[in-house]
GROMACS .gro file of C-alpha atoms in nm:
model
  302
    1MET     CA    1   2.283  -6.202   2.469
    2PHE     CA    2   2.239  -5.876   2.605
    3LEU     CA    3   2.492  -5.689   2.303
    4THR     CA    4   2.273  -5.823   2.086
    5LEU     CA    5   1.873  -5.721   2.219
    6LEU     CA    6   2.032  -5.405   2.305
    7ALA     CA    7   2.171  -5.370   1.845
    8THR     CA    8   1.815  -5.513   1.735
    9LEU     CA    9   1.663  -5.222   1.969
   10ALA     CA   10   1.890  -4.945   1.829
   11VAL     CA   11   1.827  -5.093   1.504
   12LEU     CA   12   1.412  -5.078   1.547
   13GLY     CA   13   1.427  -4.773   1.689
   14GLN     CA   14   1.583  -4.537   1.346
   15ALA     CA   15   1.384  -4.768   1.161
   16PRO     CA   16   1.173  -4.481   0.950
   17ALA     CA   17   0.837  -4.475   1.014
   18SER     CA   18   0.598  -4.603   0.713
   19SER     CA   19   0.482  -4.504   0.521
   20GLU     CA   20   0.128  -4.716   0.477
   21ALA     CA   21   0.033  -4.508   0.792
   22PRO     CA   22  -0.390  -4.318   0.643
   23LEU     CA   23  -0.298  -4.000   0.485
   24THR     CA   24  -0.492  -3.704   0.721
   25VAL     CA   25  -0.691  -3.460   0.616
   26LEU     CA   26  -0.784  -3.116   0.710
   27ILE     CA   27  -1.173  -2.980   0.528
   28ALA     CA   28  -1.039  -2.610   0.496
   29PRO     CA   29  -1.340  -2.323   0.473
   30PRO     CA   30  -1.472  -2.331   0.098
   31GLU     CA   31  -1.469  -2.084  -0.122
   32ALA     CA   32  -1.847  -2.005  -0.162
   33ALA     CA   33  -1.900  -1.639  -0.151
   34GLY     CA   34  -2.315  -1.582  -0.134
   35VAL     CA   35  -2.367  -1.987  -0.150
   36PRO     CA   36  -2.614  -2.015   0.086
   37SER     CA   37  -2.529  -2.116   0.457
   38HIS     CA   38  -2.742  -2.500   0.442
   39ILE     CA   39  -2.627  -2.620   0.151
   40VAL     CA   40  -2.225  -2.521   0.244
   41SER     CA   41  -2.305  -2.730   0.549
   42PHE     CA   42  -2.424  -2.997   0.352
   43ALA     CA   43  -2.202  -3.010   0.073
   44GLN     CA   44  -1.914  -2.961   0.267
   45GLU     CA   45  -2.075  -3.266   0.514
   46HIS     CA   46  -2.130  -3.466   0.218
   47VAL     CA   47  -1.751  -3.412   0.133
   48TYR     CA   48  -1.624  -3.567   0.518
   49GLU     CA   49  -1.889  -3.877   0.419
   50GLN     CA   50  -1.668  -3.965   0.154
   51LEU     CA   51  -1.367  -3.901   0.270
   52LYS     CA   52  -1.410  -4.143   0.489
   53THR     CA   53  -1.516  -4.431   0.298
   54GLN     CA   54  -1.232  -4.371   0.107
   55GLY     CA   55  -1.028  -4.536   0.445
   56LEU     CA   56  -0.872  -4.153   0.555
   57GLN     CA   57  -0.806  -3.962   0.801
   58VAL     CA   58  -1.051  -3.641   0.782
   59VAL     CA   59  -1.071  -3.327   1.020
   60ARG     CA   60  -1.309  -3.089   1.010
   61ALA     CA   61  -1.211  -2.685   1.046
   62SER     CA   62  -1.533  -2.682   1.330
   63GLU     CA   63  -1.341  -2.975   1.528
   64LEU     CA   64  -0.994  -2.777   1.488
   65SER     CA   65  -1.102  -2.421   1.564
   66GLN     CA   66  -1.248  -2.645   1.908
   67GLU     CA   67  -0.848  -2.751   1.967
   68LEU     CA   68  -0.679  -2.347   1.917
   69PRO     CA   69  -0.619  -2.137   2.185
   70PRO     CA   70  -0.855  -1.830   2.111
   71ALA     CA   71  -0.592  -1.634   2.081
   72GLU     CA   72  -0.443  -1.879   1.793
   73ARG     CA   73  -0.804  -1.982   1.671
   74LYS     CA   74  -0.859  -1.613   1.450
   75ALA     CA   75  -0.372  -1.546   1.270
   76VAL     CA   76  -0.491  -1.955   1.211
   77LEU     CA   77  -0.854  -2.043   1.062
   78GLY     CA   78  -0.858  -1.651   0.933
   79CYS     CA   79  -0.513  -1.650   0.669
   80ASN     CA   80  -0.573  -1.641   0.334
   81ARG     CA   81  -0.595  -1.934   0.193
   82LEU     CA   82  -0.519  -1.851  -0.131
   83GLU     CA   83  -0.122  -1.838  -0.003
   84ALA     CA   84   0.128  -2.162   0.085
   85ALA     CA   85   0.269  -2.003   0.409
   86CYS     CA   86  -0.105  -1.983   0.481
   87ARG     CA   87  -0.176  -2.375   0.390
   88ILE     CA   88   0.144  -2.424   0.566
   89THR     CA   89   0.030  -2.337   0.844
   90LEU     CA   90  -0.320  -2.472   0.914
   91GLY     CA   91  -0.147  -2.829   0.831
   92GLU     CA   92   0.034  -2.743   1.139
   93ALA     CA   93  -0.186  -2.692   1.374
   94ALA     CA   94  -0.440  -2.986   1.260
   95GLN     CA   95  -0.089  -3.230   1.205
   96ALA     CA   96  -0.267  -3.329   0.813
   97ASP     CA   97  -0.081  -3.342   0.566
   98VAL     CA   98  -0.302  -3.211   0.294
   99VAL     CA   99  -0.513  -2.968   0.313
  100LEU     CA  100  -0.910  -2.981   0.127
  101ILE     CA  101  -1.038  -2.655  -0.034
  102SER     CA  102  -1.369  -2.699  -0.142
  103GLU     CA  103  -1.535  -2.403  -0.365
  104LEU     CA  104  -1.866  -2.343  -0.500
  105VAL     CA  105  -2.025  -2.078  -0.698
  106GLN     CA  106  -2.306  -2.019  -0.882
  107PHE     CA  107  -2.409  -1.871  -1.214
  108LEU     CA  108  -2.741  -1.840  -1.404
  109SER     CA  109  -2.644  -2.154  -1.631
  110GLY     CA  110  -2.582  -2.348  -1.205
  111TYR     CA  111  -2.282  -2.427  -0.935
  112ARG     CA  112  -1.951  -2.429  -1.027
  113VAL     CA  113  -1.881  -2.762  -0.812
  114GLY     CA  114  -1.446  -2.781  -0.795
  115LEU     CA  115  -1.241  -2.956  -0.465
  116LYS     CA  116  -0.841  -2.867  -0.438
  117ALA     CA  117  -0.581  -3.079  -0.256
  118TYR     CA  118  -0.308  -2.891  -0.143
  119SER     CA  119   0.033  -3.045   0.007
  120THR     CA  120   0.064  -2.881   0.398
  121ARG     CA  121   0.446  -3.041   0.362
  122ASP     CA  122   0.479  -2.603   0.111
  123GLY     CA  123   0.169  -2.565   0.008
  124GLU     CA  124   0.189  -2.688  -0.337
  125LEU     CA  125  -0.138  -2.813  -0.599
  126LEU     CA  126  -0.163  -3.173  -0.566
  127ALA     CA  127  -0.470  -3.184  -0.737
  128GLU     CA  128  -0.797  -2.955  -0.817
  129HIS     CA  129  -1.145  -3.091  -1.075
  130TYR     CA  130  -1.352  -2.831  -1.125
  131VAL     CA  131  -1.768  -2.964  -1.271
  132PRO     CA  132  -1.922  -2.663  -1.441
  133GLY     CA  133  -2.295  -2.645  -1.432
  134VAL     CA  134  -2.436  -2.833  -1.196
  135ARG     CA  135  -2.811  -2.751  -1.111
  136GLU     CA  136  -2.884  -2.758  -0.739
  137ASP     CA  137  -2.984  -3.089  -0.718
  138GLN     CA  138  -2.717  -3.263  -0.850
  139LEU     CA  139  -2.452  -3.133  -0.595
  140LEU     CA  140  -2.324  -3.396  -0.362
  141ASP     CA  141  -2.297  -3.645  -0.744
  142ALA     CA  142  -2.097  -3.328  -0.806
  143LEU     CA  143  -1.881  -3.301  -0.540
  144THR     CA  144  -1.838  -3.736  -0.502
  145ARG     CA  145  -1.713  -3.702  -0.891
  146ALA     CA  146  -1.450  -3.483  -0.753
  147CYS     CA  147  -1.337  -3.677  -0.520
  148GLU     CA  148  -1.274  -3.967  -0.687
  149LYS     CA  149  -1.178  -3.752  -1.009
  150VAL     CA  150  -0.853  -3.535  -0.688
  151LEU     CA  151  -0.757  -3.850  -0.417
  152PRO     CA  152  -0.589  -4.087  -0.692
  153PRO     CA  153  -0.318  -3.808  -0.801
  154VAL     CA  154  -0.352  -3.685  -0.396
  155ARG     CA  155  -0.255  -4.041  -0.259
  156GLN     CA  156   0.044  -4.128  -0.556
  157ALA     CA  157   0.246  -3.828  -0.509
  158LEU     CA  158   0.230  -3.798  -0.122
  159ARG     CA  159   0.129  -4.232  -0.065
  160PRO     CA  160   0.282  -4.381  -0.449
  161SER     CA  161   0.387  -4.747  -0.206
  162GLY     CA  162   0.030  -4.769  -0.185
  163THR     CA  163  -0.087  -4.727  -0.448
  164PRO     CA  164  -0.197  -5.047  -0.659
  165ILE     CA  165   0.057  -5.114  -1.009
  166ALA     CA  166  -0.141  -5.236  -1.332
  167GLN     CA  167   0.017  -5.523  -1.396
  168THR     CA  168  -0.022  -5.719  -1.759
  169PRO     CA  169  -0.163  -6.056  -1.753
  170THR     CA  170   0.007  -6.335  -1.915
  171PRO     CA  171  -0.172  -6.451  -2.187
  172THR     CA  172  -0.241  -6.891  -2.128
  173PRO     CA  173  -0.141  -7.067  -2.477
  174VAL     CA  174  -0.457  -7.209  -2.635
  175THR     CA  175  -0.448  -7.517  -2.788
  176PRO     CA  176  -0.637  -7.557  -3.173
  177THR     CA  177  -0.918  -7.811  -3.125
  178PRO     CA  178  -0.983  -8.061  -3.393
  179THR     CA  179  -1.158  -7.954  -3.702
  180GLN     CA  180  -1.509  -8.053  -3.712
  181PRO     CA  181  -1.638  -8.194  -4.069
  182VAL     CA  182  -1.942  -7.935  -4.033
  183ARG     CA  183  -2.238  -8.140  -4.142
  184PRO     CA  184  -2.532  -7.907  -4.314
  185THR     CA  185  -2.881  -7.842  -4.106
  186PRO     CA  186  -3.221  -7.872  -4.359
  187GLU     CA  187  -3.368  -7.535  -4.477
  188VAL     CA  188  -3.616  -7.411  -4.197
  189THR     CA  189  -3.885  -7.167  -4.289
  190ALA     CA  190  -4.014  -6.946  -3.985
  191SER     CA  191  -4.339  -6.865  -3.991
  192ARG     CA  192  -4.618  -6.647  -3.739
  193SER     CA  193  -4.786  -6.717  -3.528
  194GLY     CA  194  -5.034  -6.567  -3.267
  195ALA     CA  195  -4.882  -6.427  -2.920
  196PRO     CA  196  -4.855  -6.787  -2.634
  197GLY     CA  197  -5.124  -6.765  -2.371
  198TRP     CA  198  -4.848  -6.633  -2.060
  199ALA     CA  199  -4.729  -6.237  -2.364
  200TRP     CA  200  -4.924  -6.069  -2.097
  201LEU     CA  201  -4.724  -6.188  -1.799
  202PRO     CA  202  -4.408  -5.948  -1.892
  203ALA     CA  203  -4.718  -5.656  -1.899
  204ALA     CA  204  -4.845  -5.799  -1.574
  205GLY     CA  205  -4.532  -5.807  -1.430
  206GLY     CA  206  -4.392  -5.425  -1.613
  207ALA     CA  207  -4.729  -5.272  -1.447
  208VAL     CA  208  -4.637  -5.374  -1.072
  209LEU     CA  209  -4.278  -5.229  -1.161
  210LEU     CA  210  -4.442  -4.876  -1.232
  211GLY     CA  211  -4.636  -4.843  -0.935
  212ALA     CA  212  -4.366  -4.952  -0.690
  213GLY     CA  213  -4.150  -4.667  -0.881
  214THR     CA  214  -4.385  -4.416  -0.864
  215TYR     CA  215  -4.410  -4.472  -0.535
  216PHE     CA  216  -4.028  -4.409  -0.454
  217PHE     CA  217  -4.024  -4.164  -0.695
  218VAL     CA  218  -4.280  -3.929  -0.474
  219GLN     CA  219  -4.075  -4.081  -0.167
  220ALA     CA  220  -3.760  -3.870  -0.391
  221GLY     CA  221  -3.906  -3.614  -0.462
  222ASN     CA  222  -4.054  -3.604  -0.033
  223ASP     CA  223  -3.723  -3.588   0.069
  224TYR     CA  224  -3.534  -3.362  -0.169
  225ARG     CA  225  -3.819  -3.099  -0.067
  226ALA     CA  226  -3.790  -3.133   0.249
  227LEU     CA  227  -3.383  -3.100   0.242
  228LYS     CA  228  -3.470  -2.833   0.034
  229ASN     CA  229  -3.768  -2.626   0.264
  230LEU     CA  230  -3.523  -2.693   0.551
  231ASP     CA  231  -3.790  -2.894   0.719
  232ILE     CA  232  -3.599  -3.116   0.939
  233GLN     CA  233  -3.505  -3.138   1.272
  234ASP     CA  234  -3.100  -3.152   1.329
  235ALA     CA  235  -2.825  -3.250   1.116
  236GLU     CA  236  -2.936  -3.610   1.230
  237ASP     CA  237  -3.262  -3.597   1.044
  238GLY     CA  238  -3.142  -3.386   0.758
  239ALA     CA  239  -2.834  -3.673   0.645
  240GLN     CA  240  -3.078  -3.905   0.662
  241ARG     CA  241  -3.293  -3.771   0.418
  242LEU     CA  242  -3.046  -3.707   0.249
  243GLU     CA  243  -2.956  -4.127   0.237
  244SER     CA  244  -3.324  -4.160   0.162
  245GLY     CA  245  -3.439  -3.976  -0.062
  246LYS     CA  246  -3.097  -4.107  -0.285
  247ARG     CA  247  -3.184  -4.448  -0.270
  248SER     CA  248  -3.534  -4.339  -0.298
  249GLN     CA  249  -3.435  -4.147  -0.680
  250MET     CA  250  -3.216  -4.461  -0.732
  251LEU     CA  251  -3.497  -4.713  -0.642
  252SER     CA  252  -3.768  -4.541  -0.851
  253GLN     CA  253  -3.463  -4.543  -1.153
  254GLY     CA  254  -3.462  -4.949  -1.200
  255ALA     CA  255  -3.859  -4.978  -1.081
  256PHE     CA  256  -3.911  -4.721  -1.347
  257ALA     CA  257  -3.605  -4.880  -1.639
  258LEU     CA  258  -3.802  -5.274  -1.536
  259GLY     CA  259  -4.175  -5.208  -1.602
  260ALA     CA  260  -4.038  -5.056  -1.901
  261ALA     CA  261  -3.857  -5.330  -1.988
  262GLY     CA  262  -4.186  -5.552  -1.899
  263VAL     CA  263  -4.402  -5.279  -2.073
  264VAL     CA  264  -4.218  -5.367  -2.403
  265THR     CA  265  -4.152  -5.760  -2.356
  266THR     CA  266  -4.534  -5.751  -2.459
  267GLY     CA  267  -4.503  -5.555  -2.691
  268LEU     CA  268  -4.241  -5.709  -2.895
  269ILE     CA  269  -4.449  -6.072  -2.831
  270TYR     CA  270  -4.784  -5.915  -2.992
  271LEU     CA  271  -4.580  -5.740  -3.280
  272LEU     CA  272  -4.369  -5.986  -3.375
  273SER     CA  273  -4.625  -6.284  -3.349
  274GLY     CA  274  -4.934  -6.341  -3.563
  275LYS     CA  275  -5.246  -6.264  -3.516
  276ASP     CA  276  -5.455  -6.519  -3.288
  277GLU     CA  277  -5.825  -6.517  -3.205
  278GLY     CA  278  -5.795  -6.697  -2.903
  279ALA     CA  279  -5.473  -6.498  -2.776
  280SER     CA  280  -5.570  -6.330  -2.453
  281LYS     CA  281  -5.621  -5.895  -2.531
  282VAL     CA  282  -5.449  -5.764  -2.252
  283ARG     CA  283  -5.342  -5.360  -2.193
  284PRO     CA  284  -5.134  -5.291  -1.976
  285THR     CA  285  -5.214  -4.838  -1.865
  286ALA     CA  286  -4.938  -4.631  -1.617
  287SER     CA  287  -4.922  -4.272  -1.531
  288VAL     CA  288  -4.774  -4.021  -1.334
  289GLY     CA  289  -4.893  -3.691  -1.201
  290PRO     CA  290  -4.721  -3.406  -0.982
  291GLY     CA  291  -4.856  -3.578  -0.643
  292GLY     CA  292  -4.828  -3.971  -0.744
  293GLY     CA  293  -4.923  -4.229  -1.027
  294MET     CA  294  -5.141  -4.527  -1.168
  295VAL     CA  295  -5.112  -4.815  -1.281
  296GLY     CA  296  -5.344  -5.114  -1.457
  297VAL     CA  297  -5.422  -5.369  -1.598
  298ALA     CA  298  -5.677  -5.403  -1.934
  299GLY     CA  299  -5.819  -5.643  -2.115
  300THR     CA  300  -5.946  -6.021  -2.075
  301LEU     CA  301  -5.689  -6.266  -1.939
  302PRO     CA  302  -5.599  -6.639  -2.076
   0.00000   0.00000   0.00000
């Protein structure tokens, strides 16, 4: 009995470590010469959040700097990241599988945003992705797309067993159904009639949605100007402003789309219907200015 137990423990001790452990990524200092420091900080923090949402263990360069002794700090973090030996050193110091380097280069046409992922075993490139011509208000979206492009090949290279494999669906046998004789249907001639009395409802709802979209549009603009002008208290306040701006921008776009659909629906109803003296005459109005917007409905309701 004891011999069996000892043999089992020996086998477990020789078993290799599971390859399903989450990847550890070190976010190295970026390549962003000439780019304002607050933009670089927001970009690095956004990349950190994107990697965390993907289930990765993430180490910031600032966190690594605090863990290293002063004598090693300059040698490790100050090495040339373009050299493979430097990337291997960074990976060993952070005990990371991947070194991720962001790139922000400013041109007249906008920023070029890029992400490069290197293996810490040999310092070789695993994946990279660049997005050119990015405006300042599009930097975070471009970094999100770059993360989505870089992470799959990194996982395929370092965790191939955990990468989902596409399976070919098995075709379902189709049982033929007996055909039924088609009976001729009498020809019906469509005639135009007056618009129904409820035709104004989509326009009224669309006007309300346009008003809501205007409110969220103004709110997103306020958050963007606060971030651009650094009118924030601390990093937490900046992150909240960022999330609020993105949420308001998405809500305003959805409200504008639905509101426009409601107005167009009413217009099509009146366009495709005949003139009817008893039909309600309602005309929705909406306008957006630099400081706000105005919506309304004018006419006589039934």
